[in-house]
Amino acid sequence: ILSLSIPAVGAESPVRKQVATFAELQSEIASAGETPTVLEITSDFSITETVKIGSLQDITLTDNGAARKISVDTKQVTDTFHGAFKIAETGKLTIKTSKPKEDSLLVFDGTNAKCAWTSNNDYQDSNGDFISCQGELVISGGTVQNFSCDEAWSGIITIGGPKASFAMYGGKIT
């Protein structure tokens, strides 16, 4: 008996890479281009400026099986700030853990996060302290904790734009 497996048209297997630092995270996202990419986080580190997920990028962040904490340390940013992650229209960011329902394996901590803001800070800007999304955001695992902001037109996660979407299948925001 012969069995053939034909991948769906347009379906591309994701490239898997490991990142241990903020600089590596930025570099791997920048070099991913339009290739779906899974970035396995192998150590704790801090995000100190906005990480941009570009148009047509498909990035997944996950842990490597061990508990990982990503601190958002952006209080020192002095200019316009769009949160830890900014997803462009047609870009996609997925956050998940390596083991379903084990949300403590990947923690994003906002204890030292700055409120997202722009010079206009109005409803047309996407000002999420953690994520500003104009594309697609999927959270299926992990923990987002300790983000707080009282600026107008902002929030922990903001979804804005004609093609923006957010799906949460697991994980927690506290």
PDB file of C-alpha atoms in Angstrom:
ATOM      1  CA  ILE A   1       0.000   0.000   0.000  1.00  0.00           C
ATOM      2  CA  LEU A   2       1.362   3.365  -1.008  1.00  0.00           C
ATOM      3  CA  SER A   3       0.411   6.436   0.998  1.00  0.00           C
ATOM      4  CA  LEU A   4       1.046   9.955  -0.186  1.00  0.00           C
ATOM      5  CA  SER A   5       0.790  13.109   1.850  1.00  0.00           C
ATOM      6  CA  ILE A   6       0.242  16.304  -0.057  1.00  0.00           C
ATOM      7  CA  PRO A   7       0.539  19.575   1.871  1.00  0.00           C
ATOM      8  CA  ALA A   8      -2.211  22.137   1.492  1.00  0.00           C
ATOM      9  CA  VAL A   9      -1.574  24.823  -1.081  1.00  0.00           C
ATOM     10  CA  GLY A  10       0.124  27.760   0.595  1.00  0.00           C
ATOM     11  CA  ALA A  11       0.881  25.743   3.719  1.00  0.00           C
ATOM     12  CA  GLU A  12       4.506  26.078   4.656  1.00  0.00           C
ATOM     13  CA  SER A  13       6.127  24.254   7.541  1.00  0.00           C
ATOM     14  CA  PRO A  14       7.405  26.752  10.084  1.00  0.00           C
ATOM     15  CA  VAL A  15      11.088  27.224  10.659  1.00  0.00           C
ATOM     16  CA  ARG A  16      12.034  26.572  14.309  1.00  0.00           C
ATOM     17  CA  LYS A  17      14.756  28.608  15.970  1.00  0.00           C
ATOM     18  CA  GLN A  18      15.940  29.180  19.526  1.00  0.00           C
ATOM     19  CA  VAL A  19      16.456  32.608  21.089  1.00  0.00           C
ATOM     20  CA  ALA A  20      18.134  33.355  24.416  1.00  0.00           C
ATOM     21  CA  THR A  21      18.314  37.174  24.389  1.00  0.00           C
ATOM     22  CA  PHE A  22      16.285  40.196  23.376  1.00  0.00           C
ATOM     23  CA  ALA A  23      18.806  40.935  20.602  1.00  0.00           C
ATOM     24  CA  GLU A  24      18.377  37.396  19.233  1.00  0.00           C
ATOM     25  CA  LEU A  25      14.581  37.755  19.351  1.00  0.00           C
ATOM     26  CA  GLN A  26      14.739  40.992  17.357  1.00  0.00           C
ATOM     27  CA  SER A  27      17.232  39.544  14.867  1.00  0.00           C
ATOM     28  CA  GLU A  28      15.274  36.336  14.228  1.00  0.00           C
ATOM     29  CA  ILE A  29      12.001  38.233  13.732  1.00  0.00           C
ATOM     30  CA  ALA A  30      13.681  40.680  11.354  1.00  0.00           C
ATOM     31  CA  SER A  31      15.275  37.873   9.328  1.00  0.00           C
ATOM     32  CA  ALA A  32      12.139  35.666   9.236  1.00  0.00           C
ATOM     33  CA  GLY A  33      10.620  37.577   6.342  1.00  0.00           C
ATOM     34  CA  GLU A  34       7.391  35.918   5.225  1.00  0.00           C
ATOM     35  CA  THR A  35       8.461  32.419   6.342  1.00  0.00           C
ATOM     36  CA  PRO A  36       6.337  31.136   9.253  1.00  0.00           C
ATOM     37  CA  THR A  37       8.740  30.998  12.205  1.00  0.00           C
ATOM     38  CA  VAL A  38       8.526  29.439  15.672  1.00  0.00           C
ATOM     39  CA  LEU A  39      10.890  31.057  18.164  1.00  0.00           C
ATOM     40  CA  GLU A  40      11.610  28.894  21.184  1.00  0.00           C
ATOM     41  CA  ILE A  41      12.675  31.022  24.142  1.00  0.00           C
ATOM     42  CA  THR A  42      15.546  29.334  25.994  1.00  0.00           C
ATOM     43  CA  SER A  43      16.259  31.810  28.803  1.00  0.00           C
ATOM     44  CA  ASP A  44      14.774  34.754  30.680  1.00  0.00           C
ATOM     45  CA  PHE A  45      15.408  38.224  29.259  1.00  0.00           C
ATOM     46  CA  SER A  46      13.984  41.755  29.116  1.00  0.00           C
ATOM     47  CA  ILE A  47      12.290  43.578  26.257  1.00  0.00           C
ATOM     48  CA  THR A  48      13.536  47.181  26.278  1.00  0.00           C
ATOM     49  CA  GLU A  49      11.889  48.579  23.129  1.00  0.00           C
ATOM     50  CA  THR A  50       9.054  47.720  20.762  1.00  0.00           C
ATOM     51  CA  VAL A  51       9.427  44.472  18.813  1.00  0.00           C
ATOM     52  CA  LYS A  52       7.809  44.874  15.385  1.00  0.00           C
ATOM     53  CA  ILE A  53       6.020  42.044  13.615  1.00  0.00           C
ATOM     54  CA  GLY A  54       5.920  43.189   9.992  1.00  0.00           C
ATOM     55  CA  SER A  55       3.369  42.772   7.239  1.00  0.00           C
ATOM     56  CA  LEU A  56       2.970  39.148   6.113  1.00  0.00           C
ATOM     57  CA  GLN A  57       5.125  37.857   8.979  1.00  0.00           C
ATOM     58  CA  ASP A  58       3.872  34.835  10.950  1.00  0.00           C
ATOM     59  CA  ILE A  59       5.764  34.548  14.251  1.00  0.00           C
ATOM     60  CA  THR A  60       5.084  32.116  17.101  1.00  0.00           C
ATOM     61  CA  LEU A  61       6.689  32.538  20.526  1.00  0.00           C
ATOM     62  CA  THR A  62       6.922  29.551  22.850  1.00  0.00           C
ATOM     63  CA  ASP A  63       9.041  28.271  25.743  1.00  0.00           C
ATOM     64  CA  ASN A  64      11.509  25.393  25.445  1.00  0.00           C
ATOM     65  CA  GLY A  65       9.831  23.198  28.058  1.00  0.00           C
ATOM     66  CA  ALA A  66      11.277  25.108  31.010  1.00  0.00           C
ATOM     67  CA  ALA A  67       9.646  28.084  32.735  1.00  0.00           C
ATOM     68  CA  ARG A  68      10.652  31.361  31.049  1.00  0.00           C
ATOM     69  CA  LYS A  69       9.995  34.952  32.136  1.00  0.00           C
ATOM     70  CA  ILE A  70      10.166  37.833  29.688  1.00  0.00           C
ATOM     71  CA  SER A  71      10.195  41.165  31.534  1.00  0.00           C
ATOM     72  CA  VAL A  72       9.017  44.272  29.721  1.00  0.00           C
ATOM     73  CA  ASP A  73      11.424  46.952  30.952  1.00  0.00           C
ATOM     74  CA  THR A  74      10.392  50.041  29.021  1.00  0.00           C
ATOM     75  CA  LYS A  75       9.949  52.743  31.668  1.00  0.00           C
ATOM     76  CA  GLN A  76      13.128  54.424  30.363  1.00  0.00           C
ATOM     77  CA  VAL A  77      11.728  54.915  26.804  1.00  0.00           C
ATOM     78  CA  THR A  78      11.465  58.674  26.226  1.00  0.00           C
ATOM     79  CA  ASP A  79       9.712  58.872  22.866  1.00  0.00           C
ATOM     80  CA  THR A  80       6.625  57.377  21.226  1.00  0.00           C
ATOM     81  CA  PHE A  81       6.049  53.842  22.495  1.00  0.00           C
ATOM     82  CA  HIS A  82       3.721  51.214  21.050  1.00  0.00           C
ATOM     83  CA  GLY A  83       4.105  48.504  23.676  1.00  0.00           C
ATOM     84  CA  ALA A  84       6.355  45.468  23.816  1.00  0.00           C
ATOM     85  CA  PHE A  85       5.011  44.134  20.494  1.00  0.00           C
ATOM     86  CA  LYS A  86       3.500  45.967  17.536  1.00  0.00           C
ATOM     87  CA  ILE A  87       1.838  43.791  14.905  1.00  0.00           C
ATOM     88  CA  ALA A  88       1.435  45.350  11.459  1.00  0.00           C
ATOM     89  CA  GLU A  89      -1.665  44.837   9.339  1.00  0.00           C
ATOM     90  CA  THR A  90      -1.413  41.331   7.768  1.00  0.00           C
ATOM     91  CA  GLY A  91       1.223  40.361  10.365  1.00  0.00           C
ATOM     92  CA  LYS A  92       0.533  37.565  12.864  1.00  0.00           C
ATOM     93  CA  LEU A  93       1.854  36.832  16.356  1.00  0.00           C
ATOM     94  CA  THR A  94       1.007  33.632  18.232  1.00  0.00           C
ATOM     95  CA  ILE A  95       1.930  33.091  21.891  1.00  0.00           C
ATOM     96  CA  LYS A  96       1.704  29.571  23.281  1.00  0.00           C
ATOM     97  CA  THR A  97       3.356  27.218  25.715  1.00  0.00           C
ATOM     98  CA  SER A  98       5.114  23.976  24.840  1.00  0.00           C
ATOM     99  CA  LYS A  99       2.662  22.088  27.066  1.00  0.00           C
ATOM    100  CA  PRO A 100      -1.060  22.943  26.879  1.00  0.00           C
ATOM    101  CA  LYS A 101      -2.596  24.498  30.025  1.00  0.00           C
ATOM    102  CA  GLU A 102       0.820  25.063  31.639  1.00  0.00           C
ATOM    103  CA  ASP A 103       0.612  28.844  31.447  1.00  0.00           C
ATOM    104  CA  SER A 104       3.472  29.399  33.895  1.00  0.00           C
ATOM    105  CA  LEU A 105       5.958  28.103  31.288  1.00  0.00           C
ATOM    106  CA  LEU A 106       5.911  31.431  29.407  1.00  0.00           C
ATOM    107  CA  VAL A 107       5.334  34.601  31.437  1.00  0.00           C
ATOM    108  CA  PHE A 108       5.388  38.175  30.128  1.00  0.00           C
ATOM    109  CA  ASP A 109       5.783  40.525  33.095  1.00  0.00           C
ATOM    110  CA  GLY A 110       4.914  44.224  32.854  1.00  0.00           C
ATOM    111  CA  THR A 111       6.034  45.367  36.324  1.00  0.00           C
ATOM    112  CA  ASN A 112       8.473  47.819  34.694  1.00  0.00           C
ATOM    113  CA  ALA A 113       6.496  48.561  31.537  1.00  0.00           C
ATOM    114  CA  LYS A 114       5.759  52.083  30.387  1.00  0.00           C
ATOM    115  CA  CYS A 115       2.255  53.072  29.304  1.00  0.00           C
ATOM    116  CA  ALA A 116       2.007  52.973  25.522  1.00  0.00           C
ATOM    117  CA  TRP A 117       1.494  56.383  23.977  1.00  0.00           C
ATOM    118  CA  THR A 118       2.009  58.491  20.889  1.00  0.00           C
ATOM    119  CA  SER A 119       2.185  62.248  20.478  1.00  0.00           C
ATOM    120  CA  ASN A 120      -1.534  62.323  19.593  1.00  0.00           C
ATOM    121  CA  ASN A 121      -2.635  59.409  21.799  1.00  0.00           C
ATOM    122  CA  ASP A 122      -6.070  59.133  20.235  1.00  0.00           C
ATOM    123  CA  TYR A 123      -8.342  56.296  19.241  1.00  0.00           C
ATOM    124  CA  GLN A 124      -6.701  55.962  15.809  1.00  0.00           C
ATOM    125  CA  ASP A 125      -3.409  54.874  17.326  1.00  0.00           C
ATOM    126  CA  SER A 126      -2.978  51.351  18.594  1.00  0.00           C
ATOM    127  CA  ASN A 127      -1.475  51.805  22.042  1.00  0.00           C
ATOM    128  CA  GLY A 128      -1.223  48.484  23.832  1.00  0.00           C
ATOM    129  CA  ASP A 129       1.169  48.407  26.758  1.00  0.00           C
ATOM    130  CA  PHE A 130       1.938  44.768  25.946  1.00  0.00           C
ATOM    131  CA  ILE A 131       0.691  44.415  22.359  1.00  0.00           C
ATOM    132  CA  SER A 132      -0.550  46.920  19.785  1.00  0.00           C
ATOM    133  CA  CYS A 133      -2.196  44.802  17.086  1.00  0.00           C
ATOM    134  CA  GLN A 134      -3.320  45.906  13.655  1.00  0.00           C
ATOM    135  CA  GLY A 135      -2.938  42.368  12.272  1.00  0.00           C
ATOM    136  CA  GLU A 136      -3.676  39.032  13.943  1.00  0.00           C
ATOM    137  CA  LEU A 137      -2.952  38.015  17.535  1.00  0.00           C
ATOM    138  CA  VAL A 138      -3.480  34.480  18.852  1.00  0.00           C
ATOM    139  CA  ILE A 139      -2.855  33.528  22.479  1.00  0.00           C
ATOM    140  CA  SER A 140      -3.228  29.830  23.267  1.00  0.00           C
ATOM    141  CA  GLY A 141      -1.016  29.637  26.339  1.00  0.00           C
ATOM    142  CA  GLY A 142       1.196  31.624  28.666  1.00  0.00           C
ATOM    143  CA  THR A 143       0.666  34.390  31.211  1.00  0.00           C
ATOM    144  CA  VAL A 144       0.534  38.156  30.745  1.00  0.00           C
ATOM    145  CA  GLN A 145       0.849  39.802  34.156  1.00  0.00           C
ATOM    146  CA  ASN A 146       1.437  43.084  36.011  1.00  0.00           C
ATOM    147  CA  PHE A 147       0.655  45.536  33.204  1.00  0.00           C
ATOM    148  CA  SER A 148      -1.140  48.702  34.311  1.00  0.00           C
ATOM    149  CA  CYS A 149      -1.817  52.007  32.567  1.00  0.00           C
ATOM    150  CA  ASP A 150      -4.318  54.826  32.942  1.00  0.00           C
ATOM    151  CA  GLU A 151      -3.538  56.747  29.730  1.00  0.00           C
ATOM    152  CA  ALA A 152      -6.440  57.530  27.400  1.00  0.00           C
ATOM    153  CA  TRP A 153      -6.910  55.253  24.370  1.00  0.00           C
ATOM    154  CA  SER A 154      -4.564  52.569  25.640  1.00  0.00           C
ATOM    155  CA  GLY A 155      -4.777  49.175  27.301  1.00  0.00           C
ATOM    156  CA  ILE A 156      -2.770  46.026  27.947  1.00  0.00           C
ATOM    157  CA  ILE A 157      -3.626  44.683  24.497  1.00  0.00           C
ATOM    158  CA  THR A 158      -5.213  46.869  21.833  1.00  0.00           C
ATOM    159  CA  ILE A 159      -6.711  45.571  18.606  1.00  0.00           C
ATOM    160  CA  GLY A 160      -7.402  48.193  15.961  1.00  0.00           C
ATOM    161  CA  GLY A 161      -7.740  48.377  12.211  1.00  0.00           C
ATOM    162  CA  PRO A 162      -9.943  46.948   9.467  1.00  0.00           C
ATOM    163  CA  LYS A 163      -8.101  43.592   9.382  1.00  0.00           C
ATOM    164  CA  ALA A 164      -7.200  43.306  13.064  1.00  0.00           C
ATOM    165  CA  SER A 165      -8.231  40.230  15.056  1.00  0.00           C
ATOM    166  CA  PHE A 166      -7.577  38.631  18.440  1.00  0.00           C
ATOM    167  CA  ALA A 167      -8.286  35.043  19.454  1.00  0.00           C
ATOM    168  CA  MET A 168      -7.552  33.677  22.910  1.00  0.00           C
ATOM    169  CA  TYR A 169      -7.842  29.901  23.253  1.00  0.00           C
ATOM    170  CA  GLY A 170      -5.864  29.570  26.462  1.00  0.00           C
ATOM    171  CA  GLY A 171      -3.437  31.362  28.693  1.00  0.00           C
ATOM    172  CA  LYS A 172      -4.287  34.111  31.141  1.00  0.00           C
ATOM    173  CA  ILE A 173      -4.086  37.852  31.550  1.00  0.00           C
ATOM    174  CA  THR A 174      -3.807  38.992  35.162  1.00  0.00           C
TER     175      THR A 174
END
